[in-house]
Short mmCIF file of C-alpha atoms in Angstrom, two decimals:
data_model
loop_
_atom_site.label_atom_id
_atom_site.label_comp_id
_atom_site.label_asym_id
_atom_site.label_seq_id
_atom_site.Cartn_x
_atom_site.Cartn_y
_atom_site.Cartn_z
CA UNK A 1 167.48 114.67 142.77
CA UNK A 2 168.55 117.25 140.31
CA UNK A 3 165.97 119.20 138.48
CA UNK A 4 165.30 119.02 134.19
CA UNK A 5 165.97 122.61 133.11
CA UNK A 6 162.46 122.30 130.98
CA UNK A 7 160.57 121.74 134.28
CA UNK A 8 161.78 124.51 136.21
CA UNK A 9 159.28 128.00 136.18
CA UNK A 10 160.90 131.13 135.46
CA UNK A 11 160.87 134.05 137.29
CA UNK A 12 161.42 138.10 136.97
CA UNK A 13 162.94 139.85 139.51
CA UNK A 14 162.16 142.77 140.24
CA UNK A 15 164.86 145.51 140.92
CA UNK A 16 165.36 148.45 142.63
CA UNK A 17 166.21 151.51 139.77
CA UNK A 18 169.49 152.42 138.73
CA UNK A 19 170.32 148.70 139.16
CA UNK A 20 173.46 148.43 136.68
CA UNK A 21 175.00 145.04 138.07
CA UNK A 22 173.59 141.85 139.71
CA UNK A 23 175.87 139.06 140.25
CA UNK A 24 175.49 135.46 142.08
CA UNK A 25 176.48 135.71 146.12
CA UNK A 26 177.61 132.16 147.38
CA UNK A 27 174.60 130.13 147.48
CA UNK A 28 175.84 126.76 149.09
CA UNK A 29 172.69 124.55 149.83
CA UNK A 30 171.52 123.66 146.02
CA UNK A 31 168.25 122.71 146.91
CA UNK A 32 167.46 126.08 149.14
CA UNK A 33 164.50 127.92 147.80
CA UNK A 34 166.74 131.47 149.10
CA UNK A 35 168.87 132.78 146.09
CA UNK A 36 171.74 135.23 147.22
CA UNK A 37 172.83 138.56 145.14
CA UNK A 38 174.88 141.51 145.44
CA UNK A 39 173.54 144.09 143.10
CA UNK A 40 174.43 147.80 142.53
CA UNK A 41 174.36 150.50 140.36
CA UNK A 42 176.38 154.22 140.56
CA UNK A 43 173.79 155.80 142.68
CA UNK A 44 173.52 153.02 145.29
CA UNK A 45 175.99 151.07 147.58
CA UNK A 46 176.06 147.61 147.30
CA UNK A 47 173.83 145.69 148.65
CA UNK A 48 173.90 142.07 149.66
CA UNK A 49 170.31 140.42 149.03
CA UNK A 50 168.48 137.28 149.53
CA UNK A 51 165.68 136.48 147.02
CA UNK A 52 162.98 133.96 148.37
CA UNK A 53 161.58 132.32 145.29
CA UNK A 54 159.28 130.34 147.43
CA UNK A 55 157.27 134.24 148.51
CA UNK A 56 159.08 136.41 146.04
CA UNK A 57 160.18 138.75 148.31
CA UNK A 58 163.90 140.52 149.29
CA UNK A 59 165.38 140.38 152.32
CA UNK A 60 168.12 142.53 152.44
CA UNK A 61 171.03 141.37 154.33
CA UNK A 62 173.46 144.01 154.56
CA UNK A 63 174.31 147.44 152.89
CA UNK A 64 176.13 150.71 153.36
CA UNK A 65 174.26 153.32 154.89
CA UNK A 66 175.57 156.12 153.09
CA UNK A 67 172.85 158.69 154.10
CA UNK A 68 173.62 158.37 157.65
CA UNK A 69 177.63 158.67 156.88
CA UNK A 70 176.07 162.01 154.88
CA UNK A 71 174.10 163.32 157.48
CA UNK A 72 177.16 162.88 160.51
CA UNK A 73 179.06 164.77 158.17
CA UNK A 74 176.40 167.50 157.29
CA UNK A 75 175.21 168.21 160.51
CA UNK A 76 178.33 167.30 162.99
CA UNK A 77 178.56 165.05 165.59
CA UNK A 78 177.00 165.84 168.44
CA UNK A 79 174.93 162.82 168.90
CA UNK A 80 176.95 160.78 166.92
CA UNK A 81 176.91 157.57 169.65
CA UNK A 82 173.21 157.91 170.18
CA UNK A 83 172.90 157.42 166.15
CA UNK A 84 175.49 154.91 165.58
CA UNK A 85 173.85 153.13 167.98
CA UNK A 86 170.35 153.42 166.82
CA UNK A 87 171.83 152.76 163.31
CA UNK A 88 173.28 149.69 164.59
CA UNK A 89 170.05 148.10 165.99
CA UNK A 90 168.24 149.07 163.13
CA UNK A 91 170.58 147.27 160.24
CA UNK A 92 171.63 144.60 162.60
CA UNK A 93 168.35 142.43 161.77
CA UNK A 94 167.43 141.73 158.00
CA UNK A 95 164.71 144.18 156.74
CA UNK A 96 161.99 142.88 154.47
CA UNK A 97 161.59 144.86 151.23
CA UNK A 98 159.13 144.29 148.18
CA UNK A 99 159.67 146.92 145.39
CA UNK A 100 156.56 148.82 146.53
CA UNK A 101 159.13 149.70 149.29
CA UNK A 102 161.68 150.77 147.70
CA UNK A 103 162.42 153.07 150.39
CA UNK A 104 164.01 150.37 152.13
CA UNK A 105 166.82 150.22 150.13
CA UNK A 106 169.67 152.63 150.88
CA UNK A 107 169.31 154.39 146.93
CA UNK A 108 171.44 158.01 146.73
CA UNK A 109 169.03 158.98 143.70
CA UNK A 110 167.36 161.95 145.77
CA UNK A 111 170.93 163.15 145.78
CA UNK A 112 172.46 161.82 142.56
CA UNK A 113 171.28 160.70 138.94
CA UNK A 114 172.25 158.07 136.71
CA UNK A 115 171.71 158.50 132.82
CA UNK A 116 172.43 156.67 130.14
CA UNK A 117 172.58 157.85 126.37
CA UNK A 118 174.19 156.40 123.14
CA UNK A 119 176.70 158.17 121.68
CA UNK A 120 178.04 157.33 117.91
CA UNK A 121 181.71 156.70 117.69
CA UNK A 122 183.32 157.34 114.47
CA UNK A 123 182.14 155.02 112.56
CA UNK A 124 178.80 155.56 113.27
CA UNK A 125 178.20 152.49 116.05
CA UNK A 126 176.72 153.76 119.15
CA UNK A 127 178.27 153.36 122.04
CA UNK A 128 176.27 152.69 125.92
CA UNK A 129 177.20 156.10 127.67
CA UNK A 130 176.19 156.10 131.94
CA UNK A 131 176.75 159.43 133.47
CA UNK A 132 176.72 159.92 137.02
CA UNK A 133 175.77 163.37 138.92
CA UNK A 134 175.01 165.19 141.42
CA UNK A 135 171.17 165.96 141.28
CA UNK A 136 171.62 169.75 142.16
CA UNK A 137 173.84 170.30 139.13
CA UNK A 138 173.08 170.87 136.12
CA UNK A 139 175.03 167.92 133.87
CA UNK A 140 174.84 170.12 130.54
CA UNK A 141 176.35 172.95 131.91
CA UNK A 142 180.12 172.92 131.66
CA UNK A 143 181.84 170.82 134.01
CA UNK A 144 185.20 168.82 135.05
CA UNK A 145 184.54 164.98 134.53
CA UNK A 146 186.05 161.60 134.39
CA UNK A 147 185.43 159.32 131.79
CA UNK A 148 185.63 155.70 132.96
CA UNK A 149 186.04 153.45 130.06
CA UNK A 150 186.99 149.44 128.90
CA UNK A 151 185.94 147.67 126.12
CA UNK A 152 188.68 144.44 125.81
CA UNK A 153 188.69 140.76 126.19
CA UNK A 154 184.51 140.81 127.06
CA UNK A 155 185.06 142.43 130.36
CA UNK A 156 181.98 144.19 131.47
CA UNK A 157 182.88 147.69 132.87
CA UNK A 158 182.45 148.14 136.80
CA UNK A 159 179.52 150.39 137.37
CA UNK A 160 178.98 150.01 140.90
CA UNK A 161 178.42 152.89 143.59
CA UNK A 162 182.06 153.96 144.21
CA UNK A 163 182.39 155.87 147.54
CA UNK A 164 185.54 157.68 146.75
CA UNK A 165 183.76 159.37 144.03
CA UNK A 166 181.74 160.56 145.89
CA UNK A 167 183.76 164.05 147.11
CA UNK A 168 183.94 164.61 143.33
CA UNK A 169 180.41 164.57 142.73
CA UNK A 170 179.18 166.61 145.72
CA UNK A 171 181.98 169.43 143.96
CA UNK A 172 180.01 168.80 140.94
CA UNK A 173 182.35 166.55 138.64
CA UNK A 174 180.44 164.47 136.07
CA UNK A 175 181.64 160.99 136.28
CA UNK A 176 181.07 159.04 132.74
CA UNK A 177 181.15 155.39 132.39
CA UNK A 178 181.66 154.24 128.54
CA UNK A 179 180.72 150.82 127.19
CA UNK A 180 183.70 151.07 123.73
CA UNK A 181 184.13 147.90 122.25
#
């Protein structure tokens, strides 16, 4: 039957760093102790998790492998069909990951950081700043950037790992995301 909100235990999760968005996948069988999530952040693809609240443990179910799309391009393509392959039968089959193996999730923060500052406005409120760069660049030296910004109607601003920014950031744009009311 259904289940009295005061009886129900809550739980943390958990998250890999840099998480800046977690929303509800389609979870169809109510009384399933397997919660599905796609969370994200700028510095890593999205990812499509399940979260066993029975063992309290992610399973991830499928994500962009963006360092093997880096190193093909990198390094060339000479055994591109032997790694595609190999990349294939390694991602096909869910991979277990607790946060003490965090490795197992397919994070670009070795080669890009995420900060976030406040910044006043002009009247004096401060205002949720996330910058995104790459790691061998110094952010505080002068730079081309974007500035992503929307503060209307309650809408949260999209701060998910966006691959065609990518290009930009390896060049050593600065990509801003601002929270303005």
């Amino acid at each position: 039957g259904p289940v009295k909100l005061r009886k129900l235990d809550l739980q943390y999760l958990s998250l890999p760093k840099h998480v800046c968005q977690i929303s509800p996948g389609p979870n169809y069988d109510f009384f399933s102790p397997v919660m599905r999530f796609i969370i994200s952040s700028p510095v890593m693809p999205d990812a499509v998790v399940d979260y066993d609240l029975a063992t309290c443990r992610w399973n991830i179910i499928q994500q962009q492998n963006m360092l093997h799309d880096r190193t093909r391009i990198l390094y060339g393509t000479n055994s591109a069909s032997v790694s595609v392959e190999s990349s294939n039968a390694k991602y096909s089959c869910p991979v277990n990951a607790n946060l003490e193996d965090d490795h197992l999730w397919n994070d670009l923060s070795e080669f890009y950081a995420c900060e976030q500052y406040f910044v006043p406005s002009f009247d004096g409120v401060p205002i949720p700043l996330t910058i995104v760069f790459a790691r061998d660049n110094n952010p505080k030296d002068e730079k081309p950037g974007i500035l992503l910004g929307h503060g209307a109607y309650g809408e949260l601003l999209d701060k998910r790992w966006r691959s065609e920014f990518k290009s930009l950031l390896d060049r050593g744009w600065v990509i801003a995301y601002a929270d303005v009311r």
